[in-house]
Each structure stands twice: as structure tokens, then as C-alpha cells.
Coordinates of C-alpha atoms in Angstrom, one line a residue:
M5 CA -55.5 57.8 22.4
S6 CA -51.8 58.3 21.9
R7 CA -49.3 56.8 24.4
A8 CA -48.3 60.4 25.4
M9 CA -51.9 60.7 26.8
N10 CA -51.8 57.2 28.2
P11 CA -48.3 57.0 29.8
L12 CA -48.9 53.7 31.6
G13 CA -50.0 52.0 28.3
L14 CA -53.2 50.6 29.9
S15 CA -56.2 49.4 28.0
A16 CA -59.5 51.2 28.3
P17 CA -61.0 48.6 30.8
R18 CA -57.9 48.8 33.0
R19 CA -57.9 52.6 32.9
L20 CA -61.5 52.5 34.1
V21 CA -60.6 50.2 37.0
L22 CA -57.7 52.4 38.0
A23 CA -59.8 55.5 37.8
L24 CA -62.4 53.8 40.1
L25 CA -59.7 52.7 42.5
L26 CA -58.3 56.3 42.7
L27 CA -61.8 57.7 43.2
A28 CA -62.5 55.2 46.0
C29 CA -59.2 56.1 47.7
A30 CA -60.1 59.8 47.5
L31 CA -63.6 59.2 49.0
A32 CA -62.4 56.7 51.6
P33 CA -62.4 57.9 55.3
A34 CA -59.1 58.8 56.8
P35 CA -57.2 55.8 58.3
A36 CA -57.7 55.0 61.9
A37 CA -54.3 56.4 62.7
A38 CA -55.9 59.8 62.1
F39 CA -58.4 59.2 64.9
G40 CA -57.4 61.3 67.8
F41 CA -58.2 64.0 70.3
P42 CA -60.3 66.2 68.0
D43 CA -62.7 63.3 67.3
V44 CA -63.3 62.7 71.0
A45 CA -63.6 66.5 71.6
A46 CA -66.3 66.6 68.9
K47 CA -68.2 63.8 70.7
A48 CA -67.9 65.6 74.1
R49 CA -69.1 68.9 72.6
K50 CA -72.1 67.2 71.1
L51 CA -72.8 65.4 74.3
A52 CA -72.8 68.6 76.3
S53 CA -75.6 70.0 74.1
E54 CA -77.8 67.0 74.9
D55 CA -79.7 66.1 78.1
Y56 CA -77.8 63.8 80.5
K57 CA -78.8 60.2 80.4
V58 CA -78.5 58.2 83.6
P59 CA -76.5 55.0 82.7
D60 CA -78.1 51.6 83.2
N61 CA -76.6 50.0 86.3
K62 CA -78.6 46.7 86.4
I63 CA -76.4 43.7 86.9
P64 CA -77.1 40.2 88.4
D65 CA -77.2 40.1 92.2
T66 CA -74.5 37.5 92.3
L67 CA -72.0 40.0 90.7
R68 CA -73.2 43.0 92.7
A69 CA -72.6 41.1 96.0
L70 CA -69.0 40.3 95.2
S71 CA -66.3 41.3 97.6
P72 CA -63.4 43.3 96.2
G73 CA -61.1 40.3 96.4
R74 CA -63.5 38.0 94.5
Y75 CA -64.3 40.6 91.9
H76 CA -60.6 41.3 91.2
A77 CA -60.1 37.5 90.9
I78 CA -62.1 37.4 87.7
R79 CA -59.5 37.1 85.0
P80 CA -59.5 36.9 81.2
R81 CA -59.0 33.3 79.9
P82 CA -55.5 32.6 78.5
G83 CA -55.0 34.2 75.1
R84 CA -58.2 36.3 75.3
A85 CA -56.6 39.6 76.4
L86 CA -56.4 42.2 73.7
W87 CA -53.1 41.8 71.7
A88 CA -52.1 38.7 73.6
G89 CA -49.4 36.8 71.8
T90 CA -48.4 39.8 69.6
N91 CA -45.2 41.8 69.7
V92 CA -46.7 45.2 70.4
G93 CA -45.4 45.1 74.0
F94 CA -48.8 45.7 75.7
E95 CA -51.8 43.6 76.5
V96 CA -55.3 44.8 77.6
S97 CA -57.4 42.8 80.0
L98 CA -61.1 43.8 79.9
L99 CA -63.2 43.9 83.1
P100 CA -66.8 42.8 83.3
R101 CA -69.3 44.8 85.3
G102 CA -69.6 43.7 88.9
M103 CA -69.5 44.8 92.6
R104 CA -69.8 48.6 92.7
F105 CA -68.6 48.9 89.1
D106 CA -72.0 48.6 87.7
Q107 CA -72.1 51.2 84.9
P108 CA -71.4 50.0 81.3
V109 CA -68.3 51.3 79.5
K110 CA -67.8 51.2 75.7
I111 CA -64.3 50.2 74.7
N112 CA -62.8 50.4 71.2
E113 CA -59.6 49.4 69.6
V114 CA -58.0 51.8 67.1
D115 CA -55.7 50.6 64.4
L116 CA -54.8 51.3 60.8
D117 CA -58.0 49.5 59.7
G118 CA -60.3 51.8 61.6
V119 CA -62.1 52.0 64.9
R120 CA -63.4 48.6 66.1
P121 CA -65.8 48.3 69.0
L122 CA -64.9 45.5 71.4
R123 CA -67.9 43.2 71.9
F124 CA -68.6 41.7 75.3
D125 CA -68.4 37.9 75.5
P126 CA -68.7 36.1 78.8
T127 CA -66.7 33.2 77.6
M128 CA -63.6 35.4 77.5
F129 CA -63.6 35.5 81.4
D130 CA -62.8 32.9 84.1
F131 CA -65.4 33.7 86.8
G132 CA -63.9 31.1 89.1
N133 CA -66.4 29.2 91.3
L134 CA -69.2 31.8 90.8
K135 CA -72.4 30.1 89.8
L136 CA -73.5 32.1 86.8
D137 CA -75.6 31.4 83.8
Q138 CA -73.4 32.7 81.0
K139 CA -76.3 32.9 78.6
K140 CA -77.8 35.6 80.8
L141 CA -74.5 37.6 80.8
R142 CA -74.3 38.1 77.0
H143 CA -75.3 41.8 77.4
L144 CA -73.5 42.4 80.8
G145 CA -70.9 44.7 79.3
F146 CA -67.5 46.1 80.4
A147 CA -66.7 48.1 83.5
G148 CA -63.1 49.0 82.5
F149 CA -59.8 47.5 81.7
R150 CA -56.2 46.8 82.9
V151 CA -53.0 47.3 80.9
H152 CA -50.1 44.9 81.1
T153 CA -46.5 45.2 79.9
P154 CA -43.1 43.7 80.9
L155 CA -42.6 46.2 83.7
N156 CA -40.5 44.3 86.3
R157 CA -39.3 41.4 84.1
K158 CA -38.8 41.0 80.4
D159 CA -40.5 37.6 80.4
R160 CA -43.6 38.5 82.3
M161 CA -46.5 40.8 81.6
D162 CA -47.2 43.0 84.7
E163 CA -50.2 45.1 85.4
V164 CA -49.2 48.8 84.9
L165 CA -52.5 50.7 84.6
S166 CA -56.1 50.2 85.5
F167 CA -59.2 52.2 84.5
V168 CA -62.3 51.1 86.4
G169 CA -65.1 53.0 88.2
A170 CA -66.3 56.5 87.5
S171 CA -63.2 58.4 86.2
Y172 CA -60.7 56.7 88.5
F173 CA -57.4 55.2 87.3
R174 CA -54.2 53.9 88.9
A175 CA -50.8 53.2 87.5
L176 CA -47.6 51.5 88.7
G177 CA -43.9 51.9 88.2
K178 CA -41.3 49.2 88.6
G179 CA -41.4 47.5 92.0
Q180 CA -44.5 49.5 93.1
G181 CA -47.8 48.2 94.5
Y182 CA -51.2 49.9 94.0
G183 CA -52.1 52.6 96.4
L184 CA -53.5 56.0 95.6
S185 CA -55.7 56.8 92.6
A186 CA -56.1 59.6 90.1
R187 CA -59.3 60.8 88.6
G188 CA -60.3 62.5 85.4
L189 CA -62.3 65.3 87.2
A190 CA -63.8 66.1 90.6
I191 CA -67.0 68.2 90.9
D192 CA -68.2 69.9 94.1
T193 CA -66.0 67.7 96.4
A194 CA -66.8 68.3 100.1
L195 CA -69.7 70.7 99.5
R196 CA -73.0 70.3 101.3
S197 CA -74.8 70.1 98.0
G198 CA -73.0 66.7 97.4
E199 CA -70.3 65.6 95.1
E200 CA -70.9 64.6 91.5
F201 CA -68.8 61.8 90.1
P202 CA -68.2 62.1 86.4
R203 CA -67.4 58.8 84.6
F204 CA -65.5 57.7 81.6
S205 CA -68.3 56.3 79.4
E206 CA -66.2 55.3 76.4
F207 CA -62.5 54.5 75.6
W208 CA -60.5 54.3 72.4
I209 CA -57.2 52.3 72.9
A210 CA -54.7 52.8 70.0
R211 CA -52.9 49.7 69.0
P212 CA -49.1 50.5 69.3
V213 CA -46.6 49.5 66.7
A214 CA -44.2 46.8 67.4
G215 CA -41.5 47.8 69.9
S216 CA -43.4 50.9 71.0
K217 CA -42.6 52.2 74.5
E218 CA -45.9 54.1 74.9
L219 CA -49.6 53.4 74.8
I220 CA -52.2 56.1 73.8
I221 CA -55.7 56.0 75.3
Y222 CA -58.6 58.4 74.5
A223 CA -61.6 58.7 76.8
L224 CA -65.0 60.4 76.8
L225 CA -66.1 61.9 80.1
D226 CA -69.8 62.3 81.0
S227 CA -71.8 63.6 83.9
R228 CA -74.9 65.6 84.8
R229 CA -73.1 68.9 84.5
M230 CA -69.9 68.2 82.5
T231 CA -68.6 66.4 79.5
G232 CA -65.0 66.1 78.4
A233 CA -62.4 64.6 76.0
Y234 CA -59.2 63.1 77.4
R235 CA -56.0 61.8 75.9
F236 CA -53.6 59.7 78.0
V237 CA -50.1 58.8 76.9
L238 CA -48.7 56.0 79.1
R239 CA -44.9 55.4 79.3
P240 CA -44.1 52.6 81.8
G241 CA -40.8 52.6 83.6
A242 CA -39.1 52.8 86.9
D243 CA -41.4 55.7 87.6
T244 CA -44.3 55.4 85.1
A245 CA -45.2 58.7 83.4
M246 CA -48.5 59.8 81.9
E247 CA -49.3 62.8 79.7
V248 CA -52.8 64.0 80.2
R249 CA -54.7 66.4 77.9
A250 CA -58.3 67.3 78.6
R251 CA -61.0 69.6 77.1
L252 CA -64.0 70.2 79.3
Y253 CA -67.5 71.3 78.2
P254 CA -70.0 72.4 80.9
R255 CA -73.6 71.2 80.8
G256 CA -74.6 73.3 83.8
E257 CA -73.1 75.5 86.5
V258 CA -70.5 73.9 88.7
A259 CA -69.7 75.4 92.1
K260 CA -66.2 73.9 92.4
L261 CA -64.2 72.3 89.7
G262 CA -61.4 69.9 90.8
I263 CA -58.6 69.6 88.2
A264 CA -56.1 66.7 88.2
P265 CA -57.6 65.1 91.3
L266 CA -55.7 62.6 93.4
T267 CA -57.4 60.3 95.9
S268 CA -55.6 58.4 98.7
M269 CA -55.9 56.9 102.2
F270 CA -54.4 58.0 105.5
F271 CA -55.5 56.0 108.6
F272 CA -52.7 56.7 111.1
G273 CA -49.0 57.5 111.0
E274 CA -46.1 59.0 112.9
N275 CA -48.1 62.1 113.7
Q276 CA -51.2 60.2 114.8
P277 CA -50.9 57.1 117.1
P278 CA -52.5 53.8 115.9
P279 CA -55.7 52.6 117.5
A280 CA -55.3 50.2 120.4
G281 CA -54.4 46.7 119.3
D282 CA -53.0 47.5 115.8
Y283 CA -49.5 46.1 115.6
R284 CA -48.5 48.4 112.7
P285 CA -46.9 51.8 113.5
E286 CA -48.3 53.4 110.3
V287 CA -51.0 52.7 107.8
H288 CA -51.4 55.1 104.8
D289 CA -51.0 55.2 101.0
S290 CA -49.7 58.8 101.2
D291 CA -48.2 60.7 104.2
G292 CA -48.3 64.3 102.9
L293 CA -49.3 66.8 100.3
S294 CA -46.4 68.5 98.5
I295 CA -46.8 71.7 96.5
Q296 CA -44.5 73.9 94.5
T297 CA -46.3 77.3 94.1
G298 CA -46.1 79.6 91.2
S299 CA -43.6 81.8 93.2
G300 CA -41.3 78.8 93.7
E301 CA -42.1 78.1 97.3
W302 CA -42.2 74.4 98.3
I303 CA -44.8 73.5 100.9
W304 CA -45.3 70.2 102.8
R305 CA -48.6 69.4 104.5
P306 CA -48.5 66.2 106.6
L307 CA -51.8 64.3 106.3
V308 CA -54.1 63.5 109.2
N309 CA -57.2 61.5 109.9
P310 CA -59.4 64.1 111.5
R311 CA -62.5 63.6 113.7
R312 CA -64.5 65.9 111.4
L313 CA -64.3 66.9 107.8
L314 CA -61.2 69.1 107.2
V315 CA -60.8 71.2 104.1
T316 CA -57.8 73.5 103.6
A317 CA -56.4 75.3 100.6
F318 CA -53.2 76.9 99.3
A319 CA -53.7 79.8 97.0
T320 CA -51.3 80.5 94.2
T321 CA -51.0 81.5 90.5
N322 CA -49.7 79.2 87.9
P323 CA -48.7 76.3 90.2
R324 CA -45.5 74.5 89.2
G325 CA -46.7 71.2 90.6
F326 CA -48.4 69.3 93.5
G327 CA -48.8 65.7 94.6
L328 CA -49.8 63.3 97.3
M329 CA -46.6 61.6 98.3
Q330 CA -45.5 58.5 100.2
R331 CA -42.1 59.8 101.5
D332 CA -41.6 57.1 104.1
R333 CA -40.0 54.1 102.3
V334 CA -38.8 52.1 105.3
F335 CA -40.6 48.7 105.9
D336 CA -39.9 48.8 109.6
N337 CA -42.1 51.9 109.9
Y338 CA -45.1 49.9 108.6
Q339 CA -44.5 46.2 109.4
D340 CA -47.2 45.2 106.9
A341 CA -45.7 42.2 105.0
D342 CA -48.9 41.8 102.9
G343 CA -49.8 45.4 102.1
R344 CA -46.2 46.6 101.6
L345 CA -47.2 50.1 102.2
E346 CA -43.7 51.4 101.8
S347 CA -43.9 50.5 98.0
R348 CA -47.1 52.5 97.3
P349 CA -46.4 55.1 94.6
S350 CA -46.4 58.9 95.0
A351 CA -48.3 60.8 92.3
W352 CA -46.9 64.2 91.1
V353 CA -48.8 66.6 88.8
T354 CA -46.9 69.0 86.6
P355 CA -49.0 71.5 84.8
D356 CA -48.3 72.0 81.1
G357 CA -48.5 75.8 80.6
D358 CA -50.1 78.4 82.8
W359 CA -53.2 77.4 84.8
G360 CA -53.8 81.0 86.1
A361 CA -55.0 81.9 89.6
G362 CA -56.6 79.3 91.9
R363 CA -55.8 77.0 94.8
V364 CA -54.6 73.5 95.6
E365 CA -57.3 72.2 97.9
L366 CA -56.8 69.3 100.3
V367 CA -59.8 67.4 101.7
Q368 CA -59.3 65.1 104.7
I369 CA -62.2 62.9 105.7
P370 CA -62.6 60.9 108.9
T371 CA -62.2 57.2 108.4
P372 CA -62.6 54.4 111.0
D373 CA -60.4 52.0 109.0
E374 CA -58.1 51.7 106.0
S375 CA -60.7 50.5 103.6
N376 CA -61.8 54.1 102.7
D377 CA -60.0 56.6 100.5
N378 CA -60.3 59.6 102.7
I379 CA -57.8 62.0 101.2
V380 CA -58.4 64.1 98.1
A381 CA -56.2 66.8 96.5
Y382 CA -56.8 68.8 93.3
W383 CA -56.5 72.2 91.6
V384 CA -59.4 74.6 91.7
P385 CA -59.2 77.5 89.2
D386 CA -60.6 80.8 90.4
N387 CA -62.6 81.3 87.2
G388 CA -65.2 78.8 86.0
I389 CA -66.0 77.9 82.4
P390 CA -68.2 80.5 80.7
K391 CA -71.4 79.2 79.1
G392 CA -70.8 78.1 75.6
K393 CA -67.0 77.9 76.1
Y394 CA -64.7 75.1 77.1
L395 CA -61.6 74.6 79.3
E396 CA -58.5 73.0 77.8
L397 CA -55.6 72.0 79.9
A398 CA -52.7 69.5 80.0
Y399 CA -50.4 68.1 82.6
D400 CA -47.9 65.3 83.3
L401 CA -48.7 62.7 86.0
D402 CA -45.8 60.7 87.3
W403 CA -46.2 57.6 89.5
Q404 CA -43.0 57.8 91.6
M405 CA -40.9 55.9 94.0
S406 CA -37.3 55.6 92.9
A407 CA -37.0 59.3 92.0
E408 CA -39.6 61.3 93.8
T409 CA -40.0 65.0 93.2
R410 CA -38.6 66.9 96.2
P411 CA -37.4 70.4 96.9
P412 CA -33.8 71.1 96.0
L413 CA -32.7 72.3 99.5
A414 CA -34.1 70.2 102.3
W415 CA -37.5 68.6 103.1
V416 CA -39.5 67.2 106.0
M417 CA -38.6 63.6 106.7
Q418 CA -41.1 63.1 109.5
T419 CA -43.5 64.8 111.8
R420 CA -44.0 63.1 115.2
R421 CA -46.6 64.2 117.7
G422 CA -47.2 63.2 121.4
R423 CA -48.1 64.4 124.8
A424 CA -45.5 65.7 127.2
P425 CA -44.3 63.0 129.6
D426 CA -42.9 65.4 132.3
E427 CA -44.7 66.3 135.5
G428 CA -46.1 69.8 135.4
S429 CA -46.5 69.7 131.7
E430 CA -50.1 68.5 131.6
G431 CA -51.9 69.6 128.5
E432 CA -48.8 70.3 126.5
I433 CA -48.4 69.0 123.0
W434 CA -45.0 68.1 121.7
L435 CA -43.9 68.0 118.1
R436 CA -40.7 66.7 116.6
V437 CA -40.1 67.6 113.0
D438 CA -37.0 66.2 111.2
F439 CA -35.6 67.9 108.1
T440 CA -33.1 66.3 105.8
G441 CA -31.5 67.1 102.4
P442 CA -28.4 68.5 100.7
A443 CA -28.8 72.0 102.1
L444 CA -28.5 70.5 105.6
S445 CA -26.1 67.6 105.1
S446 CA -23.5 70.0 103.7
L447 CA -23.6 72.3 106.7
P448 CA -20.6 72.2 109.1
P449 CA -21.6 71.0 112.6
E450 CA -21.3 74.5 114.1
A451 CA -23.4 76.3 111.5
P452 CA -26.3 78.2 113.1
V453 CA -29.8 77.0 112.0
K454 CA -33.0 78.5 113.2
A455 CA -36.7 78.2 112.4
D456 CA -39.1 80.9 111.2
F457 CA -42.1 79.6 113.1
S458 CA -45.7 80.9 113.3
M459 CA -49.1 79.6 114.5
D460 CA -52.6 80.8 114.7
G461 CA -54.4 82.3 117.7
N462 CA -55.7 78.9 119.0
G463 CA -52.2 77.9 120.0
E464 CA -49.7 79.0 122.6
L465 CA -46.1 78.4 122.0
I466 CA -44.2 77.4 125.1
D467 CA -40.8 76.6 123.6
M468 CA -39.3 75.9 120.1
T469 CA -35.7 74.9 119.4
V470 CA -33.7 73.5 116.4
R471 CA -30.8 71.2 116.9
R472 CA -28.6 69.0 114.7
N473 CA -29.9 65.4 114.3
D474 CA -26.9 63.3 113.2
A475 CA -29.1 60.2 112.9
V476 CA -30.8 61.5 109.8
G477 CA -28.0 63.9 108.7
G478 CA -30.2 66.9 109.2
Q479 CA -31.9 69.1 111.8
R480 CA -34.7 68.5 114.3
M481 CA -37.3 71.2 115.2
I482 CA -38.7 70.6 118.7
I483 CA -42.0 72.4 119.6
R484 CA -43.8 72.5 122.9
M485 CA -47.2 74.1 122.8
R486 CA -50.8 74.3 124.2
R487 CA -54.1 74.6 122.6
H488 CA -56.7 77.0 123.9
D489 CA -59.8 75.4 122.5
E490 CA -59.5 71.6 122.1
T491 CA -62.4 71.4 119.6
K492 CA -60.7 73.7 117.1
P493 CA -57.7 73.1 114.9
I494 CA -54.3 74.9 115.1
E495 CA -52.4 75.8 111.9
M496 CA -48.6 76.1 112.0
R497 CA -45.8 77.0 109.6
A498 CA -42.1 76.8 109.8
Q499 CA -39.0 77.1 107.5
L500 CA -35.4 76.5 108.4
R501 CA -32.9 79.3 107.8
G502 CA -29.2 79.7 108.1
V503 CA -26.7 82.4 107.2
D504 CA -24.3 82.8 104.3
K505 CA -20.7 83.8 104.4
D506 CA -21.7 87.4 104.6
G507 CA -24.0 86.8 107.5
K508 CA -27.2 87.2 105.5
P509 CA -30.2 84.9 106.2
T510 CA -30.5 82.0 103.7
L511 CA -33.4 79.6 103.2
L512 CA -32.5 76.0 103.9
S513 CA -35.8 74.0 103.7
E514 CA -39.3 73.7 102.3
T515 CA -42.2 75.1 104.3
W516 CA -43.6 72.8 106.9
S517 CA -47.3 73.6 107.0
Y518 CA -49.1 71.5 109.7
I519 CA -52.6 71.5 110.9
L520 CA -53.5 69.9 114.3
P521 CA -57.2 68.9 114.0
G522 CA -59.7 69.6 116.7
E523 CA -60.5 66.9 119.2

């Protein structure tokens, strides 16, 4: 063979070795970096064509009987967290099954070498003073994981994200403490047929490159009537941001599909007096539902702890956003030095693209104490998923405190409710609603402000006035009313309006949309 036909000048044996290497490269699978959403979607599509398999939930009685505090005290031993001691900027602490988290979850690491399943090893955990035979825990398995990063200090790894239990997850921004949760999906919430709780059965956590500011997590959703593929992009910060992409495959008919569900707790607050003996003025993880409709209207629905299940909805097309918010950030209004409720994050959902016609639904469930998450909000599309098709959607989910999403004009600062103290006013209900924001703080003192107010037929309006409230730099709406049937709720709406320089009415505030539950 001439050198022109053998430009590298290799001998025959070396040419053979090179040819075999090139052939091996051509036949080798794509690098793990190519693993992504389409791979998880293919698994979800295949899973939807198969019969649902009930997961094994058998765990030792000692672990099942753990209190929340003792379960969360189980920690990985030093140096056993995923990526501990590396420079990737994140660590992942795996969680063993225990307490109510009894269903096994597969967890994989994705890097340039491929997809590596993480094997359960009981020696990686410090179980504290629990008396456990670790030999019997070899096949216990994982329940989920926590993600850590230098969130509040550069020299300390802080917890920023947790995936554990069904499809629940929670995240934190700088200076925040855990409060409300998000979920992958809600199915038939608050229906008499009973709610179905899909679960994330498998995760793929992509190892970030050194210095990366984001972490990518893939998840496989599974339930009796639905499967799904998810991609989460986590960007920790002052207000931690997450990008969520999902593709859902139906296994069977679903009466109500809840997209981007948020779950929170409201025990009592400024619009609902505390039970006798509780020293705290307010106890809640969120105090209201905020919505920006497709038409641009901003709506604020203060939360309540009703005596009976209360389900309300706000119809719109292509919503611009919604969230369960913790607007009250003043410690004095909570007085809980341990729980620090004023630092609980708000969660705001921003749809990516058009979601079509549907409704934001709010479910409020009676609770006797603060241990129950009794508030749920989600998007319900008008049209379900046709048989043999799938639903794909994406949204941003922001965990906020320092820069909460608010209307550009003015918003509700607080809603206070009480009984009339005056003689001759028996049976009256008084409401005080304070609005604040740039549209009000910039008004001259003499500027006229009125409220467009309405209520349903179960209420009787006695008097309604609006007056300046210099203490908050805004306006206070004062309502006196009666209820005809104490067992039934009353729904009310109000917006503040002023006049422009030409004397034409102008909108000054978001819509206050309040429901007074039945007694």
C-alpha cells in the first residue's frame, strides 16, 4: 500500500487496531450527557401501556412508627452524600424509607460515563439511637432525596430542595424556611370518588459541571390512571427558581386533572380569630391565592379554615400566573420564634405558552390544628387528554420572599374580620380591608377613591366606605353587613377606583375576592 493510501504511515496491525477503535466508537451508545427528557418520556409512554403495579410498601415497624422529627433526624454520614467533597456546587443526601414515606424510589446519577443506579446501603446513614439490625435493612431502599448548595453562606451547604413522598417537593430561597409544597400532579382532588396521588417512582439526577449554577433532575411519574415524564431545572438564589417541563400519558379516564398543584396550610389568621388559648395571632404557611387571569385581571382570594369542605374556582383562558402567597412578612403578626412563619416562601406558577381554557381551583379543607396541609390550588384544563394522546406543558415555579410577584397598581395588604361592638348592631359582620401599593401611595390626600363592591344574595350590605389609611400608605375599605343564612357562605368582590385628570374612572387595585364560609 502506498503512503498516499495510508496517510498516517501506520503498520497493518496498527491500522487494524485503529479500525476496531473507530468501529467501537461508532457502535457505542451516546454519552450520558445525551440522556434527557425524551428518554424519560419513552419510559412513561411504555409504562402507560402496561398494567399499574402497586408498589411494595413493607418496611420495619420501627421505621414506620417514627415521628416526623425523628425521621428527619436521620442523616447521611459525613462524606456519604452524593458529590460530597467535589467542586460541582451541589450535594445530594439520599433518604431511606420510613414513617409514611414507605414506597421505594429508584434514584440514578447521570454523568458523562453513563447512567449509574445508586445502590442502597444502610451504612451510609446515621440512624441515631434507633435500634435497628442493619443487616435486615440491606433492601430497604430510598424514599427520596434532599439537595444542598451554598445558599445562605459560601462556606456552608444549605438544604435548598427536597423530593420525598408521592410527587411532593419543596424548595427554599435565601433566608427562607420550609412551608408550602408543590406536586407533580393532582388527580380528582376533593371529589367524592376519592383523590389519587401519583408518585415519582424514579429519578435521574444529572451531575453538574464545576461552577454550575443549576441542577437538572428528571423524574418518572406513575399512578393507576396516569404516567408522566418530568424535567426540573433548579436555580438556587434569593428567590429560588425552577423550570418544570412535563409530558403526561393517561392510563385511564380522569375526572379532574390538577396541573402545577400547590399545597399549603392555613389554620387561622387576621380574618379568622385564633382558638382560645393560642398566644399566636396568626398561623399559616400561606395567607392568600393570587391569580393573574388571561385578560390581565389580578385577583386576591384570602384563605380561610372552613367548617366544611370549600371548593371554589376562577375560570379563565391562558392564565398568566397563579400562586399561594405569604404576603404577611412581619414577625409581630405571628409571634412564633420557632416556626418563623413570616419566612415561609410564596410559590408562583408562570405558564410557558398557552394553556387554553380552564380554571384555577382552590380547595380549602377544615383542619383542627396546624399539622395538616389543608389548602390546595391548581390549574384544571377544560379538555382532558384524548385516549392514545399525551399532554405536554411547561411552567416556571418561583419560591419567593424578597421579590414576590404582585400586581403593578395596588394589592390587598390585609383582610380583618370581626363582630360589631356597638349596641344595636347584633348580627353584623365587620370587615376591614387594607390596600397598599404605588397606585395609592402616589395619590394626593384629597384624591377621591371608591370601591366597586358586590356580594351574592346571602349577604345584606349595611354600609361600605373607603378612606385613606396613612398608617400603611394606602386605603382602607370598611364593610358592615349581615348574613341571611348562617350555614351558607357569602362571596364578595371589590376593586378600588379613582379618576384621571379628565375625570374618567381608573382602576387602582387588584380584585379582592373574599368568601365568608358558612357557620
